[in-house]
XYZ file of C-alpha atoms in Angstrom:
341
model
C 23.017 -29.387 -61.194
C 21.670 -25.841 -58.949
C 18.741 -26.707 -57.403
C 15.396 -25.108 -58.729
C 14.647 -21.621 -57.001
C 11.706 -21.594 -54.422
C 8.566 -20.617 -56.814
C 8.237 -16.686 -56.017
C 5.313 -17.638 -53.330
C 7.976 -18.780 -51.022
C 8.535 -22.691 -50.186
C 5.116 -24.505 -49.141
C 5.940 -26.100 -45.424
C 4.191 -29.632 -45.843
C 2.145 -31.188 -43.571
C -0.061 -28.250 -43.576
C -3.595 -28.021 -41.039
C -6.321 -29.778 -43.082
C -9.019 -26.932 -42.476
C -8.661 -23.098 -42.068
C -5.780 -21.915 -40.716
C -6.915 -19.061 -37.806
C -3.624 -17.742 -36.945
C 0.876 -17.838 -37.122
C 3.253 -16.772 -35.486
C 7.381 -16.803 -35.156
C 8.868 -17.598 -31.905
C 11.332 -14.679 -30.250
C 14.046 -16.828 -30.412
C 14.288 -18.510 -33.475
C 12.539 -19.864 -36.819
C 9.695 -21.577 -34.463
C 6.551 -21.312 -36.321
C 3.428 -22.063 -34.156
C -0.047 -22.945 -36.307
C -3.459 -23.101 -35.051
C -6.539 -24.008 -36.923
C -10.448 -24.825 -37.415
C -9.088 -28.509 -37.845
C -8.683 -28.417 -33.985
C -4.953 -28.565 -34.295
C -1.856 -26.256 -32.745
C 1.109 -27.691 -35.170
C 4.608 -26.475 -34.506
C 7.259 -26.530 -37.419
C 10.822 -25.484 -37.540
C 10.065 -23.436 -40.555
C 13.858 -23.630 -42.035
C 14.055 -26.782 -42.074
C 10.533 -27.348 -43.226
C 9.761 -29.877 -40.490
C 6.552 -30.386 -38.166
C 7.946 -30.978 -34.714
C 4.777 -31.629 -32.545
C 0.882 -31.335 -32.947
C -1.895 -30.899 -29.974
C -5.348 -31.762 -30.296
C -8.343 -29.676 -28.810
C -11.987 -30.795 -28.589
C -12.810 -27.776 -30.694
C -11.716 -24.871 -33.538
C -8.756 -23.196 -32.596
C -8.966 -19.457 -33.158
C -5.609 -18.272 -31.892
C -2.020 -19.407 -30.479
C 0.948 -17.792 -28.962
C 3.967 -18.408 -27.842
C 5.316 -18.878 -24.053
C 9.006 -19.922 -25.091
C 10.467 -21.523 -27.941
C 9.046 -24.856 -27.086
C 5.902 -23.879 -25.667
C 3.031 -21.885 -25.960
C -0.815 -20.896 -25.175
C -4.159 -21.857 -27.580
C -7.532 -19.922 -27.566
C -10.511 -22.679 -28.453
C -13.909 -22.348 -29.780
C -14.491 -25.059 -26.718
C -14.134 -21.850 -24.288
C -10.830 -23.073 -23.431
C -7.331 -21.849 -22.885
C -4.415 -24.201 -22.661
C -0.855 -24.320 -22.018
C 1.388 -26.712 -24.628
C 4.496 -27.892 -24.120
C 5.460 -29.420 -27.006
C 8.821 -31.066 -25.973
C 7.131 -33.125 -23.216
C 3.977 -33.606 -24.922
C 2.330 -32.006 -22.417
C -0.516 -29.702 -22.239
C -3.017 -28.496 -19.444
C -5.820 -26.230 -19.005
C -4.880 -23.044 -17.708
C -8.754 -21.589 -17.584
C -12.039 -21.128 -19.429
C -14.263 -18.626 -20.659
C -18.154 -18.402 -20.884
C -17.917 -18.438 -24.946
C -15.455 -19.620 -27.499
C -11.850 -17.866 -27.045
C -10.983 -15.709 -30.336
C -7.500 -13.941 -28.866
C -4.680 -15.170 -26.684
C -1.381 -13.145 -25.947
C 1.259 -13.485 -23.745
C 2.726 -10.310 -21.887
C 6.399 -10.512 -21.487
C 6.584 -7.734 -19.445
C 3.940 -9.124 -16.685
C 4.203 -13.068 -17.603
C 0.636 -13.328 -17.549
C -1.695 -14.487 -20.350
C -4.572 -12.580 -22.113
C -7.269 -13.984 -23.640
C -10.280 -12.344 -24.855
C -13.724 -14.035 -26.150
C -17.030 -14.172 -27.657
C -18.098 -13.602 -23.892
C -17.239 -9.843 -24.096
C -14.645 -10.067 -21.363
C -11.016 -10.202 -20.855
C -9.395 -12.403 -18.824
C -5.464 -12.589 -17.155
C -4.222 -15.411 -16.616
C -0.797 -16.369 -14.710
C 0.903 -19.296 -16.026
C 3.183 -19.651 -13.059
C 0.677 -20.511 -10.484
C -0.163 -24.019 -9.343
C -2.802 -25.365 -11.447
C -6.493 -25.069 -11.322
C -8.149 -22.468 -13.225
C -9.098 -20.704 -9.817
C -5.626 -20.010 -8.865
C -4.527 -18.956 -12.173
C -6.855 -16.204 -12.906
C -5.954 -12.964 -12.280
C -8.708 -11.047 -13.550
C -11.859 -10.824 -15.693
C -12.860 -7.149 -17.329
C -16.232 -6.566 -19.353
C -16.007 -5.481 -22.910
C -18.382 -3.762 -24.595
C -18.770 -6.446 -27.061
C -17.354 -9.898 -28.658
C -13.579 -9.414 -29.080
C -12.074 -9.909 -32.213
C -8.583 -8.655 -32.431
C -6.208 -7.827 -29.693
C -1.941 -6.677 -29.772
C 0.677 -5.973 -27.278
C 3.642 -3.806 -27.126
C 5.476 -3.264 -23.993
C 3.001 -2.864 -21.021
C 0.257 -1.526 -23.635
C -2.652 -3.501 -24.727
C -5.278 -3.122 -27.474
C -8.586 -4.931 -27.506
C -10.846 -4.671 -30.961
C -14.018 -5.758 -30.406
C -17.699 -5.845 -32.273
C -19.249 -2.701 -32.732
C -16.208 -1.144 -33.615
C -14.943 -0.052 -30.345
C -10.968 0.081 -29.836
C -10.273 -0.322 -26.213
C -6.492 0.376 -25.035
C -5.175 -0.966 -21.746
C -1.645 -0.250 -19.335
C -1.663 -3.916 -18.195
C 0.029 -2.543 -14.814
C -3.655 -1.254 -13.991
C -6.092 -3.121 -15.988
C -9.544 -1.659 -13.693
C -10.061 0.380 -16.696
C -9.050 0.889 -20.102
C -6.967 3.397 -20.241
C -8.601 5.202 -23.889
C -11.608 4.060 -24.663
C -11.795 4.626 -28.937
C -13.831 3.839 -31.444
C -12.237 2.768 -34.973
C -11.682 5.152 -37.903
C -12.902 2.702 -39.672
C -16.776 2.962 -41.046
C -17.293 -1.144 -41.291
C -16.237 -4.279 -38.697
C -12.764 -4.817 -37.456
C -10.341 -7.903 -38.936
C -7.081 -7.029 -36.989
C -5.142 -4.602 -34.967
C -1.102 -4.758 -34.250
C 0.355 -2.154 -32.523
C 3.540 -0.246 -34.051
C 6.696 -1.717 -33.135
C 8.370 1.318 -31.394
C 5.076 1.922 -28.907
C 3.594 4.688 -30.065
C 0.025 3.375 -31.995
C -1.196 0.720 -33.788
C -2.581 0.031 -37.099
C -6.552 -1.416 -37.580
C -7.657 -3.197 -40.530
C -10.908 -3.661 -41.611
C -13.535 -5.826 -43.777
C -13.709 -3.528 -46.330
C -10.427 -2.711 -47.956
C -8.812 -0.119 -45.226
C -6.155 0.415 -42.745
C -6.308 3.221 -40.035
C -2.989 4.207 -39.127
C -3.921 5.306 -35.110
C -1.697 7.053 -32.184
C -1.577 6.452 -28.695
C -0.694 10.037 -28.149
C -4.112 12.081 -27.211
C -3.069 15.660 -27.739
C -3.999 17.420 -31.124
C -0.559 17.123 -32.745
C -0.354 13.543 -31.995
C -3.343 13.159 -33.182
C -2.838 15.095 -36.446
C -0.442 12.481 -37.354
C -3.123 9.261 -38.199
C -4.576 8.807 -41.118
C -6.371 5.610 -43.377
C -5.796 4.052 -46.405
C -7.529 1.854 -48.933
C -6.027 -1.664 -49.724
C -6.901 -4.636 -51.760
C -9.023 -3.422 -53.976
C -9.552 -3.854 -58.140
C -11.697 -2.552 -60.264
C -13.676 -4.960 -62.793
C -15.735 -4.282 -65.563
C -16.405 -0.203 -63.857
C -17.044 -1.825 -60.704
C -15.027 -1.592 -57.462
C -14.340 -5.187 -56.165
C -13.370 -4.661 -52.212
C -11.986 -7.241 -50.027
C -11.424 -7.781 -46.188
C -8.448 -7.058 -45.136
C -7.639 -9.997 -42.625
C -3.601 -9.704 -41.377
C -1.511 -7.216 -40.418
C 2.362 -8.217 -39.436
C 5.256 -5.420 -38.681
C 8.953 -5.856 -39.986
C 10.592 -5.877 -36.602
C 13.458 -4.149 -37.650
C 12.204 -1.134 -40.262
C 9.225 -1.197 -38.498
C 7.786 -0.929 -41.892
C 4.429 -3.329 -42.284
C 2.494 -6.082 -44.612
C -0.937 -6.805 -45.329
C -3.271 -9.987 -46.312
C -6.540 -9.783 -47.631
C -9.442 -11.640 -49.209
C -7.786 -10.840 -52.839
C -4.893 -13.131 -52.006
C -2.336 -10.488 -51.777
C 0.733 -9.614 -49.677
C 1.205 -6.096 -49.850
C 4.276 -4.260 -47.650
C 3.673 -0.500 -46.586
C 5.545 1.937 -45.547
C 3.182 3.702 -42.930
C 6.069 7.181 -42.068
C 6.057 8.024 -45.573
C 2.609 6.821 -47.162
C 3.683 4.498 -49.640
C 3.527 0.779 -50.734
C 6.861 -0.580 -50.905
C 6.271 -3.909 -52.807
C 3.053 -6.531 -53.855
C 4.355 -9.875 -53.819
C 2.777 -12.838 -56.614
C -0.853 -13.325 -56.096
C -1.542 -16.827 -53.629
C -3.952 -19.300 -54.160
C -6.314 -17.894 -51.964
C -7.285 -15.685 -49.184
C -4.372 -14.533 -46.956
C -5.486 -15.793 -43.324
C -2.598 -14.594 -40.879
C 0.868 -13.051 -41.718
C 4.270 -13.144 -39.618
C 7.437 -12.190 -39.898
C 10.482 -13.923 -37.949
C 12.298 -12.437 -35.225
C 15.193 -11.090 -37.319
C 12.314 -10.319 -40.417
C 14.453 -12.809 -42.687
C 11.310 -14.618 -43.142
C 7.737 -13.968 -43.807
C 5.090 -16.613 -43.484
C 1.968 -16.733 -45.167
C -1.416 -18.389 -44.346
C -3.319 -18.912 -48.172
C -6.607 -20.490 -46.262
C -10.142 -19.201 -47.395
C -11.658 -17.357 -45.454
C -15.184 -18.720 -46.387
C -15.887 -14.672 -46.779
C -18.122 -15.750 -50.006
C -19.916 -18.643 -48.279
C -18.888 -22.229 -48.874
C -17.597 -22.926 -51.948
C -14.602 -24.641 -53.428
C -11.403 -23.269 -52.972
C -7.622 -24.091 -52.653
C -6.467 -26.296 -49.608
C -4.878 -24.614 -46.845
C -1.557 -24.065 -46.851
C 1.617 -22.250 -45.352
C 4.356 -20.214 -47.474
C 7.824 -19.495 -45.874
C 9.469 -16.747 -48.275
C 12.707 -15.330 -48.052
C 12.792 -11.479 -47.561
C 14.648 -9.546 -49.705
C 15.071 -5.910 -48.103
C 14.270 -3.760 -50.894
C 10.602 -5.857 -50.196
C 10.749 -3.987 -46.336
C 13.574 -1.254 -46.259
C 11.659 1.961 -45.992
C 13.552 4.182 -49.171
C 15.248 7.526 -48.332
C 13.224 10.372 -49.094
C 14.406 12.699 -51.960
C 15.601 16.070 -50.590
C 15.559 18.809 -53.539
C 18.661 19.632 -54.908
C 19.761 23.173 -53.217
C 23.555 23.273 -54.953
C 23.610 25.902 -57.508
């Protein structure tokens, strides 16, 4: 007898967090899927083989988590801490701590230091590598002009959303100063930026139903290139229902891009030519955090409220792995008019 098919969310990875799930992310190197959550847990599961291989505990929310290498990685916690966790030595320490809870936490390839970025309105580097104590480790503190909410790396580039709409973009070679100082297209309150895969922008989502499609490039013809777009929106009964539009995650190889919001969908985008590529089945409920795996076989899903109405009941939290198909991601060939005669 053929087994059933996954249902068309994707297959459910059990032993999901048991509160909001704050962020997810693939590791580099293989189907590594690293949770965190407001249930105060990191959780790492080999998402192929649908199997939770190691959990830490923090002694608060946890807004963020990153990878280090495919068996470790970095937290952000509401308890203004940032910790290191190895997961196959059950190990973790505290690499350093902010003056407010920690919302963002990346780790820089190219520099092998550690990012974080708070409620505290600053920015802090870290460097794993040095002996421990929070003292030695820090690298470097820098002011934003408000709470942080959203920051992305690509190559030695760095881009810091915070409150108040400002877009702050960083060369982490000389972090004294931002290197553009921005403010978002965007008329309402930042979810989530993600810079392009090839370098040359990012894209900026916001509460209310929009994605600005920005470039790094300054001069008036690379600047004649961004543009926004609504998303997740319906219309019901004449009225224009408008949700926040809380993940964005780029197909590493087409560098084409999907999209979570309140609404519960998963839409893909095509941001060169200006078109949506596919919706995928509606999830239970709000789409918290997006990833795609290193090769973009694999997309996973957060479906975890986003308690954007206020406390109410909703659907328990839970992770989707699907399988993606590449007419879902392939970018399709432009049609050229027909010149034979």
């Amino acid at each position: 007898m053929t087994a059933a098919p996954p249902p068309s969310t994707g297959r459910e990875l059990s032993s999901p967090p048991t509160d909001g799930i704050s962020n997810l992310r693939f590791s580099n190197h293989s189907d590594h899927l690293l949770v965190s959550s407001w249930d105060k847990s990191v959780r790492l599961y080999d998402a192929s083989a649908n199997a939770l291989r190691g959990e830490f505990m923090h002694g608060g929310a946890v807004l963020d988590c990153c990878f280090h290498d495919d068996s470790s990685g970095f937290s952000a916690c509401a308890d203004h801490t940032v910790r290191r966790l190895v997961f196959n030595y059950n190990r973790e320490d505290i690499l350093g701590r902010h003056d407010g809870p920690v919302r963002c936490v990346e780790y820089s390839y190219a520099t092998g230091q550690v990012i974080t970025g708070s409620w505290d309105k600053t920015l802090k580097c870290w460097d794993p590598r040095s002996s421990s104590g929070q003292d030695r480790s820090l690298v470097g503190t820098y002011a934003q002009p408000e709470r942080v909410y959203s920051m992305s790396l690509v190559g030695n580039r760095l881009v810091v959303a915070t409150a108040g709409r400002h877009v702050n973009v960083y060369d982490l070679r000389n972090m004294s100063q931002p290197e553009q100082r921005r403010e978002s297209s965007l008329k309402y309150q930042t979810r989530c930026v993600r810079c392009y895969p090839n370098g040359t922008g990012y894209a900026l989502s916001s509460v209310e139903g929009r994605v600005a499609m920005e470039f790094f490039d300054l001069s008036e013809a690379g600047q004649s290139k961004k543009y926004a777009f609504k998303c997740h929106r319906k219309s019901e009964a004449g009225r224009d229902l408008v949700y926040p539009v809380n993940a964005i995650a780029f197909h590493p190889i087409y560098g084409t891009f999907a999209t979570g919001g309140c609404d519960g969908y998963v839409n893909v985008w095509d941001g060169n030519n200006k078109k949506r590529l596919y919706q995928y089945t509606k999830y239970p409920t709000s789409i918290a955090a997006l990833s795609f795996s290193r090769d973009g076989r694999l997309l996973a899903v957060a479906s975890s409220y986003t308690y954007e109405e206020g406390e109410k009941s909703h659907e328990p939290d839970a992770i989707f792995v699907r399988s993606v198909n590449e007419v879902e991601v392939k970018p399709k060939p432009k049609l050229l008019p027909n010149t034979a005669t």
